[in-house]
Each structure stands twice: as C-alpha cells, then as structure tokens.
Amino acid sequence: MKYYDKLIFELSKEGRTGYSLREPQARVCLPEKLARKEAPELPQVSEVDVVRHYTNLSQMNFGVDTGFYPLGSCTMKYNPKINEEIAAMPAFAGVHPLQEDVQGVKEVYEGLDKALAAITGMAHFTFLPCAGAHGELTGLMLMRAYHESRGDHARKKVIVPDSAHGTNPASAAVCGLEVVVVKSKADGLVDVEDLKPLLGDDIAGIMMTNPNTLGLFERDIKEIAKLVHGCGGLLYYDGANMNPLLGVVRPGDMGFDIMHLNLHKTFSTPHGGGGPGSGPVGVCNKLVSLLDSVHTSGFHGNFGVMLRAYTYILMLGKQNLRLAGKLATLNANYIKESLKDAYKLPIASVCKHEFVFDGLIDDGAKEGVQGATTLDVAKRLLDYGFHAPTIYFPMLFHQSLMIEPTETESKETLDGFIEVMHKIAAEAAQDPDILHQAPHNTPIGRPDETLAARQPVLKWEA
Ligand SMILES: *Cc1c(COP(=O)(O)O)cnc(C)c1O
C-alpha cells in the first residue's frame, strides 16, 4: 500500500488546518435552533493533504481519458473536448428547464432530430428518455400505443433473441409485456426457422440489435422484418451501439419501425458511473402521431448530452461520420485476428464493432494446477494499465471476453493492447498463479463483485 492510499481520516492530526483566517471583526449570530451543537467531524489536515487526497482519488479511477477502455457493448469512446466546451456555454447551460421557447435551444433539438433521422432512416425522434433502457421502455410503450390505436388489444408478447442485451427483456417486462425468446444459430445469428412458429396475432413485435451483441450483422434482417410485419408486429431496434453502422446502413432501411440511440455511447458523452445519458427514440412515419402520447420524463431530457451529440455530428460531418463507422469495424477485426492464436474465437466470421473470445486457448491448467479464467485475464489487464473488456457476457459462452476498441484508438494503442494480451496468455500458460493473484498494483484487488454491486459501502466509519 502506498502512503497516499490511506484515507484522509487516517492522515488527520489533531489541530492541523488547511486555512488561516484573521480574527473576525464582527460575528453573525445564527438563531439557536440552526446552530450546531458540536463542531463537525472533519479530518484535520493541511491544504496540501487535501489536494493530494482528491488528486490521488481521481487517479484511482480508470476512464477513457486515462487509458484504453475496450468494454464491449458499452462503446467507451474518446469524447472530444470541444463537446464539453459547447455544452458549458452559459447561453446553453444557463437556460432554465421551463424555458421552452429559447430559439437557440429549439434549433439544437430540430437540427439533432434531422441529423439522427438522416443517420437512422427514422422520421422523427423524441428526446425525453434519459438512457438506453429508458428509451426501450418508451419505444415499447409506443409499440403498445400503436396496436391499441388500431383496436388491437391482444398483442402482449415481445420476441427477444437469446443474445440480447439484458435491458431488452427487462424493459419488456416493465412494460407489462411477455418475453418470448428466439434462439440463435451456431453462427451467432437469429434462427429464422425458430422465429417462424413464434409469430402470430398475439405478437406486439420483436426487439433486435444489429449488429447483435456478438458484434455480428444479422444478415437475414430483411426476411425477419417481412415475417414480423406479416403477422402484424413491429420491429424495435436497440441502437445503443450504432458505431459501426454510422453512414453505412440505416435501421429504417432494414425495416425497423421504432428505435433508440444511446447518445452517450455512439455520439460521445462521458458515461462512466451511471450518467448522464440520453436515449432518444425514433419512429417511422406511421408512428409519428403517437410520439406526443408517451411521456416518460420531465422537461426535455438531458439537454447537455444532446448538445454534445450535435456538436460531435457537426464536427465530423457526413464523410467522417461514415469513416468512424468503418474504423470501429476495422479496429475490432484487427484485434480479433491478432489475438485468435492465443484466445478461443468461437465465431470466426468478420465482426462489426465488437467481438467475443471464449477464454484462453492455453489456460495453464495441469495436474493439480487450476487454469486461468476470463476473470483472471481481466484482473491482470489492470496491472498493465488497461481497463478490462466486458466479461461473462454474452452468456452464450462460458468464458466470454467481449472486446470493443471503438474507432477513436490509434493503431499504436491497439498494438500495445495486443502485446499485453499476448503477454498475459504466455503468463497463463507458464504460471497461471500470476493471474489468479492479479491485480497486484491496484488499491483493491478482488472484492466480492455481487456484494460490491448490491450493497456498496461507500463511506468510512471508525
Ligand atoms: C448500453 C446498452 C443498453 C442500455 O443503455 P443504458 O443507457 O445503460 O440504459 C441497451 N442495449 C445495448 C445493446 C447496450 O449496449
């Protein structure tokens, strides 16, 4: 443990202060009932201790601004700083949420609506939803509103592929719809033959993401759209990670009727630690009139995220947005091909923006020696200064290691990551214990992850 890994309370020294004030010339007396009875229990430290405390804390955090962050299904791309400058402009940041008619703000909404419609092939967007999952719920409510507007009340089921992001079935359940799972084939794509018998007049629609969570483009999407529309259902598109499709393919052209985007993923807003987000929902022409019927948040959503997205789109322009999509795909395939000699690649086809390994080829397991797992690889990566990829998701494989490099990383960074991943594979083959014990260099090594997520204890107590 480094000296400054100590808590600020442990550095406290009776009587030490970080300020000096002159004897006050006058005093303001607070009413008795508002005044403290005892002094607050603050650590007693000097100014430099406070500065080091916060600076060191900030450096314990791993972010896109500190290093490569290949977290699959999350699109942790670099967020250009000009976005922040625009979002912080007083003319925008100072607008009160109830000021609905500020022309500049309206123009941003209109411009972003047009840009997203052009990128996705949808007719219009609502910007109320504050996250991807929130967008899913909004979209499903629109789906239900559509069926009900036609007097069709029997459609209570939503089809979701077994490879879907966990929020998809959760949103359907929250919306009061029954989830029906459609299987994937061995090649990772939705099994059209498994889909056919599920279709009927009780189906509200299907939720899909394309490329799916394995990073694979659903090539049968046109046929799937025809089948689902044929039974009277709608197609919902989970566009959380639209990186690879930017300027290349549009969900609207694939046959989707409703979709959400994660502006905080694809369109660059820092989104570690749970926010802020924005999950605008787009609809095709026949659903536009229903947009106003579904209100799922107050005011107009997270305007700052929209400003960042709009800035990002305008700064890149049409040609470079298209390039972003292609580079995201190229980078993912480059890593996949460079590491498949050391990591098991269950689906070898060309991927889009992300792909999945299924653990190490040689995990070092021998008589009496336990092999290294995906968790061990992820923990070891932290020692080398890289954030871990997504692990144990998707659940189609036992040792999933899901890597998404994004388009914003240079070839040198990708090569550095590939080198380290090879090094870790060699360590595992030789002495898996190095990996079992990792991470060796972080303040906390291996918390009980379930407990840490469900019952986080974030405050210090003596
Ligand atoms: C991130 C993600 C979501 C959920 O988005 P949130 O903003 O975290 O609610 C949904 N689907 C996919 C595919 C995602 O990657």
Coordinates of C-alpha atoms and ligand atoms in Angstrom, one line a residue:
M1 CA 0.0 0.0 0.0
K2 CA 1.2 3.4 -0.9
Y3 CA 1.2 6.1 1.7
Y4 CA -1.5 8.1 0.0
D5 CA -3.8 5.1 -0.3
K6 CA -4.5 6.0 3.3
L7 CA -7.9 7.5 4.0
I8 CA -8.0 11.2 4.7
F9 CA -9.3 10.5 8.2
E10 CA -6.2 8.4 8.8
L11 CA -4.0 11.3 7.8
S12 CA -5.8 13.6 10.3
K13 CA -3.8 15.2 13.0
E14 CA -5.4 17.0 15.9
G15 CA -5.3 20.8 15.5
R16 CA -3.9 20.8 11.9
T17 CA -5.7 23.1 9.5
G18 CA -5.6 24.0 5.8
Y19 CA -6.5 27.6 6.3
S20 CA -5.7 30.7 8.4
L21 CA -8.1 33.5 9.0
R22 CA -7.8 36.8 10.8
E23 CA -9.8 37.2 14.0
P24 CA -13.3 38.2 12.8
Q25 CA -14.2 41.9 13.3
A26 CA -17.9 41.1 13.5
R27 CA -20.0 38.0 14.0
V28 CA -23.3 37.0 12.6
C29 CA -25.3 35.1 15.2
L30 CA -27.4 32.3 13.8
P31 CA -30.7 31.6 15.5
E32 CA -30.1 29.0 18.3
K33 CA -32.1 26.2 16.5
L34 CA -30.0 26.4 13.4
A35 CA -26.6 26.5 15.1
R36 CA -24.5 23.3 15.5
K37 CA -24.1 21.9 19.0
E38 CA -20.7 20.4 18.2
A39 CA -18.0 21.0 15.7
P40 CA -18.3 18.8 12.5
E41 CA -16.1 15.7 12.5
L42 CA -13.9 16.7 9.7
P43 CA -10.4 15.4 9.1
Q44 CA -7.8 17.8 10.4
V45 CA -5.3 18.1 7.6
S46 CA -3.3 20.7 5.7
E47 CA -4.2 22.1 2.3
V48 CA -1.6 20.0 0.5
D49 CA -3.0 16.9 2.1
V50 CA -6.5 17.8 0.8
V51 CA -5.2 18.5 -2.7
R52 CA -3.2 15.2 -2.7
H53 CA -6.2 13.3 -1.3
Y54 CA -8.5 14.4 -4.1
T55 CA -5.9 14.2 -6.9
N56 CA -4.9 10.7 -5.8
L57 CA -8.6 9.7 -5.6
S58 CA -9.2 10.9 -9.2
Q59 CA -6.2 8.9 -10.4
M60 CA -7.6 5.7 -8.8
N61 CA -10.4 6.0 -11.3
F62 CA -10.0 4.5 -14.7
G63 CA -11.5 6.5 -17.5
V64 CA -11.3 6.9 -21.3
D65 CA -9.2 10.0 -20.6
T66 CA -6.6 7.9 -18.6
G67 CA -6.4 4.8 -20.9
F68 CA -7.8 2.3 -23.4
Y69 CA -11.2 1.1 -22.3
P70 CA -12.3 -1.8 -24.6
L71 CA -15.5 -2.6 -22.7
G72 CA -17.8 -4.4 -25.1
S73 CA -21.4 -3.4 -25.5
C74 CA -20.7 -0.1 -23.9
T75 CA -18.9 2.0 -26.6
M76 CA -16.4 3.7 -24.3
K77 CA -15.1 6.0 -27.0
Y78 CA -13.0 9.1 -26.5
N79 CA -15.2 12.2 -26.1
P80 CA -13.8 15.2 -28.0
K81 CA -13.3 18.2 -25.6
I82 CA -15.0 20.6 -27.9
N83 CA -18.3 18.9 -26.9
E84 CA -17.7 19.9 -23.4
E85 CA -16.9 23.5 -24.3
I86 CA -20.1 23.8 -26.2
A87 CA -22.2 22.1 -23.5
A88 CA -20.7 24.5 -20.9
M89 CA -21.5 27.7 -22.9
P90 CA -23.5 29.9 -20.5
A91 CA -26.1 30.6 -23.2
F92 CA -27.0 26.9 -23.1
A93 CA -26.0 25.8 -19.6
G94 CA -27.9 28.7 -18.0
V95 CA -31.3 28.0 -19.7
H96 CA -34.0 27.1 -17.2
P97 CA -35.7 23.8 -17.8
L98 CA -39.1 25.6 -18.1
Q99 CA -37.9 27.9 -20.8
E100 CA -39.3 26.0 -23.7
D101 CA -39.1 28.7 -26.3
V102 CA -35.5 29.7 -26.4
Q103 CA -34.8 29.8 -30.1
G104 CA -31.2 28.5 -29.9
V105 CA -32.3 25.5 -27.9
K106 CA -35.1 24.8 -30.3
E107 CA -32.7 24.9 -33.1
V108 CA -30.4 22.3 -31.5
Y109 CA -33.4 19.9 -31.0
E110 CA -34.5 20.4 -34.6
G111 CA -31.0 20.1 -36.0
L112 CA -30.3 17.0 -34.0
D113 CA -33.7 15.4 -34.9
K114 CA -32.9 16.0 -38.6
A115 CA -29.3 14.6 -38.3
L116 CA -30.4 11.5 -36.4
A117 CA -33.3 10.9 -38.8
A118 CA -30.8 11.1 -41.7
I119 CA -28.4 8.7 -40.0
T120 CA -31.0 6.2 -39.0
G121 CA -33.8 6.4 -41.6
M122 CA -36.4 7.2 -39.0
A123 CA -38.9 10.0 -39.5
H124 CA -38.6 11.8 -36.1
F125 CA -37.2 11.4 -32.6
T126 CA -38.4 12.2 -29.1
F127 CA -35.6 13.3 -26.8
L128 CA -37.3 12.7 -23.4
P129 CA -35.7 9.3 -22.5
C130 CA -32.6 9.7 -20.3
A131 CA -30.9 6.4 -21.0
G132 CA -30.9 3.4 -23.3
A133 CA -33.1 1.3 -21.1
H134 CA -35.4 4.3 -20.7
G135 CA -35.6 4.6 -24.5
E136 CA -36.5 0.9 -24.7
L137 CA -39.4 1.3 -22.3
T138 CA -40.6 4.4 -24.2
G139 CA -40.3 2.6 -27.5
L140 CA -42.3 -0.4 -26.2
M141 CA -45.0 1.9 -24.9
L142 CA -45.2 3.4 -28.4
M143 CA -45.4 -0.1 -29.8
R144 CA -48.3 -0.8 -27.4
A145 CA -49.9 2.6 -28.2
Y146 CA -49.8 1.8 -31.9
H147 CA -51.6 -1.6 -31.5
E148 CA -54.1 -0.1 -29.2
S149 CA -54.8 2.8 -31.5
R150 CA -55.9 0.2 -34.0
G151 CA -58.2 -1.5 -31.5
D152 CA -55.8 -4.5 -31.4
H153 CA -55.5 -5.4 -27.7
A154 CA -54.4 -9.0 -27.9
R155 CA -50.7 -8.3 -28.7
K156 CA -49.0 -8.9 -25.4
K157 CA -45.8 -10.7 -26.4
V158 CA -42.4 -9.4 -27.4
I159 CA -39.8 -11.6 -29.1
V160 CA -36.2 -11.1 -27.9
P161 CA -33.2 -13.1 -29.2
D162 CA -31.2 -15.1 -26.6
S163 CA -28.1 -13.0 -27.4
A164 CA -30.0 -9.7 -26.4
H165 CA -28.6 -7.1 -24.0
G166 CA -30.2 -7.7 -20.6
T167 CA -32.1 -4.5 -20.6
N168 CA -34.3 -5.7 -23.6
P169 CA -36.2 -8.4 -21.8
A170 CA -36.2 -6.3 -18.6
S171 CA -37.8 -3.3 -20.4
A172 CA -40.4 -5.6 -22.0
A173 CA -41.3 -7.0 -18.6
V174 CA -41.5 -3.5 -17.0
C175 CA -43.9 -2.5 -19.9
G176 CA -46.1 -5.4 -18.9
L177 CA -45.3 -7.5 -22.0
E178 CA -44.4 -11.2 -22.0
V179 CA -41.0 -12.0 -23.3
V180 CA -40.6 -14.8 -25.8
V181 CA -37.0 -15.9 -26.6
V182 CA -35.9 -16.7 -30.1
K183 CA -32.7 -18.8 -30.4
S184 CA -29.5 -18.0 -32.2
K185 CA -27.8 -20.5 -34.6
A186 CA -24.3 -21.8 -34.1
D187 CA -23.0 -18.9 -36.3
G188 CA -24.5 -16.4 -33.7
L189 CA -27.3 -15.1 -35.9
V190 CA -31.0 -15.3 -35.1
D191 CA -32.5 -18.6 -36.2
V192 CA -35.3 -17.7 -38.7
E193 CA -36.7 -21.2 -38.5
D194 CA -37.0 -20.9 -34.7
L195 CA -38.7 -17.5 -35.2
K196 CA -41.5 -18.6 -37.6
P197 CA -43.6 -20.7 -35.2
L198 CA -43.5 -17.9 -32.6
L199 CA -45.3 -15.4 -34.8
G200 CA -49.0 -14.8 -34.5
D201 CA -51.7 -12.3 -33.7
D202 CA -50.5 -12.1 -30.0
I203 CA -47.1 -10.7 -31.0
A204 CA -46.6 -7.0 -30.4
G205 CA -43.2 -7.1 -32.0
I206 CA -39.6 -8.1 -31.9
M207 CA -36.6 -6.3 -30.2
M208 CA -33.3 -6.7 -32.0
T209 CA -29.9 -5.1 -32.1
N210 CA -28.0 -5.2 -35.4
P211 CA -25.1 -5.8 -35.3
N212 CA -26.1 -8.1 -32.4
T213 CA -24.3 -8.3 -29.0
L214 CA -21.8 -10.7 -30.6
G215 CA -20.9 -7.9 -33.0
L216 CA -22.4 -9.8 -35.9
F217 CA -24.6 -8.3 -38.6
E218 CA -27.9 -10.1 -38.8
R219 CA -27.9 -10.8 -42.5
D220 CA -31.4 -12.1 -42.5
I221 CA -32.9 -8.9 -41.2
K222 CA -34.9 -8.2 -44.3
E223 CA -36.6 -11.6 -44.1
I224 CA -37.1 -11.2 -40.4
A225 CA -38.8 -7.8 -41.0
K226 CA -41.1 -9.3 -43.6
L227 CA -42.1 -12.1 -41.3
V228 CA -42.8 -9.9 -38.2
H229 CA -44.6 -7.3 -40.2
G230 CA -46.5 -10.1 -41.9
C231 CA -48.0 -11.2 -38.5
G232 CA -48.9 -7.6 -37.7
G233 CA -46.0 -7.0 -35.3
L234 CA -43.5 -4.1 -35.2
L235 CA -39.7 -4.1 -35.2
Y236 CA -37.8 -2.4 -32.4
Y237 CA -34.2 -1.6 -32.9
D238 CA -31.8 -1.3 -30.0
G239 CA -29.3 1.2 -31.4
A240 CA -27.2 1.6 -28.2
N241 CA -24.0 0.8 -30.1
M242 CA -24.6 2.1 -33.6
N243 CA -20.9 3.0 -34.2
P244 CA -20.2 0.5 -37.0
L245 CA -23.3 1.5 -39.0
L246 CA -22.9 5.2 -39.0
G247 CA -23.3 6.4 -42.5
V248 CA -23.2 2.9 -43.8
V249 CA -26.6 1.2 -43.1
R250 CA -29.8 2.6 -41.6
P251 CA -32.2 0.7 -39.3
G252 CA -35.1 2.4 -41.1
D253 CA -34.0 0.7 -44.4
M254 CA -33.7 -2.6 -42.6
G255 CA -37.4 -2.5 -41.8
F256 CA -37.3 -1.2 -38.2
D257 CA -40.3 0.9 -37.0
I258 CA -39.0 2.1 -33.6
M259 CA -35.6 2.5 -32.2
H260 CA -33.4 4.2 -29.6
L261 CA -29.9 5.5 -29.7
N262 CA -27.6 5.9 -26.8
L263 CA -26.2 9.4 -27.4
H264 CA -23.9 8.8 -24.5
K265 CA -22.3 5.8 -26.4
T266 CA -22.4 6.3 -30.1
F267 CA -22.4 10.1 -30.1
S268 CA -19.8 10.7 -27.4
T269 CA -20.7 11.8 -23.9
P270 CA -18.6 10.5 -21.0
H271 CA -20.8 7.9 -19.3
G272 CA -18.9 6.1 -16.6
G273 CA -20.5 5.8 -13.2
G274 CA -24.1 5.8 -14.5
G275 CA -24.7 9.1 -16.2
P276 CA -25.7 11.4 -17.6
G277 CA -27.3 9.7 -20.6
S278 CA -29.8 10.2 -23.3
G279 CA -31.7 7.6 -25.2
P280 CA -33.8 9.4 -27.9
V281 CA -36.4 7.2 -29.5
G282 CA -37.0 7.4 -33.3
V283 CA -40.1 6.2 -35.1
C284 CA -41.1 5.6 -38.7
N285 CA -43.8 7.8 -40.4
K286 CA -46.8 5.8 -39.4
L287 CA -46.0 6.2 -35.7
V288 CA -45.1 9.9 -35.6
S289 CA -48.6 11.0 -34.5
L290 CA -48.2 8.8 -31.4
L291 CA -44.9 10.4 -30.2
D292 CA -46.7 13.0 -28.1
S293 CA -48.8 10.4 -26.3
V294 CA -45.9 8.8 -24.4
H295 CA -44.3 11.0 -21.7
T296 CA -41.6 9.2 -19.8
S297 CA -39.7 12.1 -18.2
G298 CA -40.0 15.7 -17.2
F299 CA -38.8 18.6 -19.3
H300 CA -36.9 17.7 -22.4
G301 CA -34.5 15.1 -21.4
N302 CA -30.8 15.7 -20.8
F303 CA -30.1 18.7 -23.0
G304 CA -26.3 18.7 -22.3
V305 CA -25.9 15.3 -23.8
M306 CA -27.8 16.4 -26.9
L307 CA -25.5 19.4 -27.3
R308 CA -22.5 17.1 -27.1
A309 CA -24.1 14.7 -29.7
Y310 CA -25.0 17.5 -32.0
T311 CA -21.5 19.0 -31.7
Y312 CA -19.9 15.6 -32.4
I313 CA -22.0 15.1 -35.5
L314 CA -21.4 18.6 -36.9
M315 CA -17.7 18.5 -36.2
L316 CA -17.3 15.1 -38.0
G317 CA -19.6 15.9 -40.9
K318 CA -21.1 13.3 -43.2
Q319 CA -17.9 11.8 -44.6
N320 CA -16.1 11.5 -41.4
L321 CA -19.1 10.0 -39.6
R322 CA -19.1 7.3 -42.2
L323 CA -15.3 6.8 -41.6
A324 CA -16.0 6.5 -37.8
G325 CA -18.3 3.5 -38.5
K326 CA -15.8 1.8 -40.8
L327 CA -12.8 2.4 -38.4
A328 CA -14.8 0.9 -35.5
T329 CA -15.2 -2.2 -37.6
L330 CA -11.6 -2.3 -38.8
N331 CA -10.2 -1.9 -35.3
A332 CA -12.3 -4.7 -33.8
N333 CA -11.4 -7.1 -36.6
Y334 CA -7.7 -6.1 -36.3
I335 CA -7.6 -7.1 -32.6
K336 CA -9.7 -10.2 -33.2
E337 CA -7.3 -11.5 -35.9
S338 CA -4.2 -10.5 -33.9
L339 CA -5.2 -12.4 -30.8
K340 CA -7.0 -15.5 -32.1
D341 CA -3.8 -17.5 -31.8
A342 CA -3.9 -17.1 -28.0
Y343 CA -7.7 -16.8 -27.2
K344 CA -10.5 -19.1 -28.3
L345 CA -12.6 -17.5 -31.0
P346 CA -16.0 -19.3 -31.1
I347 CA -17.3 -17.3 -34.0
A348 CA -14.7 -16.6 -36.6
S349 CA -16.6 -14.5 -39.2
V350 CA -16.0 -10.8 -39.8
C351 CA -17.3 -8.8 -36.9
K352 CA -18.6 -5.3 -36.7
H353 CA -17.5 -3.0 -33.8
E354 CA -17.0 -5.8 -31.2
F355 CA -16.5 -9.5 -30.9
V356 CA -16.3 -12.2 -28.3
F357 CA -13.5 -14.6 -27.2
D358 CA -14.3 -17.6 -25.1
G359 CA -11.3 -17.7 -22.7
L360 CA -7.6 -18.7 -23.3
I361 CA -6.5 -21.4 -25.6
D362 CA -3.8 -22.5 -23.1
D363 CA -5.0 -21.5 -19.7
G364 CA -2.1 -23.3 -18.0
A365 CA -4.2 -26.0 -16.4
K366 CA -2.1 -29.0 -15.4
E367 CA -2.3 -31.9 -12.9
G368 CA -3.1 -30.1 -9.6
V369 CA -2.9 -26.6 -11.1
Q370 CA -6.1 -24.6 -11.9
G371 CA -6.1 -22.8 -15.2
A372 CA -6.6 -19.1 -15.7
T373 CA -10.1 -17.9 -16.3
T374 CA -11.5 -14.9 -18.1
L375 CA -11.8 -13.1 -14.8
D376 CA -8.1 -13.7 -14.2
V377 CA -7.2 -12.2 -17.6
A378 CA -9.4 -9.2 -16.9
K379 CA -7.8 -8.6 -13.5
R380 CA -4.3 -9.0 -14.9
L381 CA -5.0 -6.3 -17.6
L382 CA -5.5 -3.8 -14.8
D383 CA -1.9 -4.4 -13.8
Y384 CA -0.8 -3.4 -17.3
G385 CA -2.9 -0.2 -17.2
F386 CA -5.7 -1.2 -19.5
H387 CA -9.4 -1.4 -18.5
A388 CA -10.8 -4.9 -18.7
P389 CA -13.2 -5.8 -21.6
T390 CA -16.7 -7.0 -20.7
I391 CA -16.6 -10.4 -19.2
Y392 CA -19.0 -13.3 -18.9
F393 CA -21.4 -11.5 -21.3
P394 CA -23.0 -12.5 -23.6
M395 CA -24.0 -15.7 -21.8
L396 CA -23.9 -17.8 -24.9
F397 CA -20.3 -18.9 -23.9
H398 CA -18.8 -19.8 -20.5
Q399 CA -15.7 -17.6 -20.6
S400 CA -16.9 -14.6 -22.7
L401 CA -14.4 -11.8 -23.1
M402 CA -16.1 -9.1 -25.2
I403 CA -13.9 -6.5 -26.7
E404 CA -14.9 -3.2 -28.3
P405 CA -12.0 -1.0 -29.2
T406 CA -14.0 1.8 -30.8
E407 CA -12.8 4.0 -33.8
T408 CA -11.1 6.5 -31.7
E409 CA -8.0 4.4 -30.8
S410 CA -4.7 4.7 -32.8
K411 CA -3.0 1.6 -34.3
E412 CA -0.2 2.1 -31.7
T413 CA -2.7 1.8 -28.8
L414 CA -4.3 -1.3 -30.4
D415 CA -0.8 -2.8 -30.8
G416 CA 0.0 -2.1 -27.2
F417 CA -3.2 -3.9 -26.1
I418 CA -2.5 -6.8 -28.3
E419 CA 1.1 -7.1 -27.0
V420 CA -0.2 -7.1 -23.4
M421 CA -2.9 -9.7 -24.1
H422 CA -0.2 -12.0 -25.6
K423 CA 2.0 -11.4 -22.6
I424 CA -0.9 -12.4 -20.3
A425 CA -1.6 -15.5 -22.4
A426 CA 2.0 -16.5 -22.1
E427 CA 2.0 -15.9 -18.3
A428 CA -1.2 -18.1 -18.0
A429 CA 0.5 -20.9 -19.9
Q430 CA 3.6 -20.8 -17.7
D431 CA 2.2 -20.0 -14.3
P432 CA -1.5 -19.3 -14.0
D433 CA -1.0 -18.3 -10.4
I434 CA 0.3 -14.9 -11.5
L435 CA -3.1 -14.3 -13.0
H436 CA -5.1 -15.9 -10.1
Q437 CA -3.4 -13.3 -7.8
A438 CA -3.9 -10.3 -10.0
P439 CA -4.3 -7.4 -9.9
H440 CA -1.1 -6.8 -8.0
N441 CA -1.0 -2.9 -8.3
T442 CA -4.5 -1.6 -7.6
P443 CA -5.8 -0.4 -4.2
I444 CA -8.4 -3.0 -4.2
G445 CA -7.9 -6.5 -5.7
R446 CA -10.8 -8.8 -5.8
P447 CA -13.9 -7.6 -4.0
D448 CA -17.0 -9.8 -3.8
E449 CA -18.4 -8.4 -7.0
T450 CA -22.0 -9.2 -6.3
L451 CA -21.9 -7.8 -2.8
A452 CA -20.0 -4.7 -4.1
A453 CA -22.7 -4.1 -6.6
R454 CA -25.7 -4.8 -4.4
Q455 CA -24.5 -3.4 -1.1
P456 CA -21.8 -0.8 -1.9
V457 CA -20.4 0.6 1.3
L458 CA -19.0 3.9 0.2
K459 CA -18.4 5.7 3.5
W460 CA -15.7 5.3 6.1
E461 CA -16.6 4.5 9.6
A462 CA -14.2 4.4 12.5
Ligands
LIG1 C1 -25.8 0.0 -23.0 C2 -26.9 -0.7 -23.7 C3 -28.2 -0.6 -23.4 C4 -28.7 0.2 -22.2 O1 -28.4 1.5 -22.2 P1 -28.3 2.4 -20.8 O2 -28.1 3.8 -21.3 O3 -27.2 1.8 -20.0 O4 -29.7 2.2 -20.2 C5 -29.1 -1.3 -24.1 N1 -28.8 -2.1 -25.1 C6 -27.5 -2.3 -25.5 C7 -27.1 -3.1 -26.7 C8 -26.5 -1.6 -24.8 O5 -25.2 -1.8 -25.2

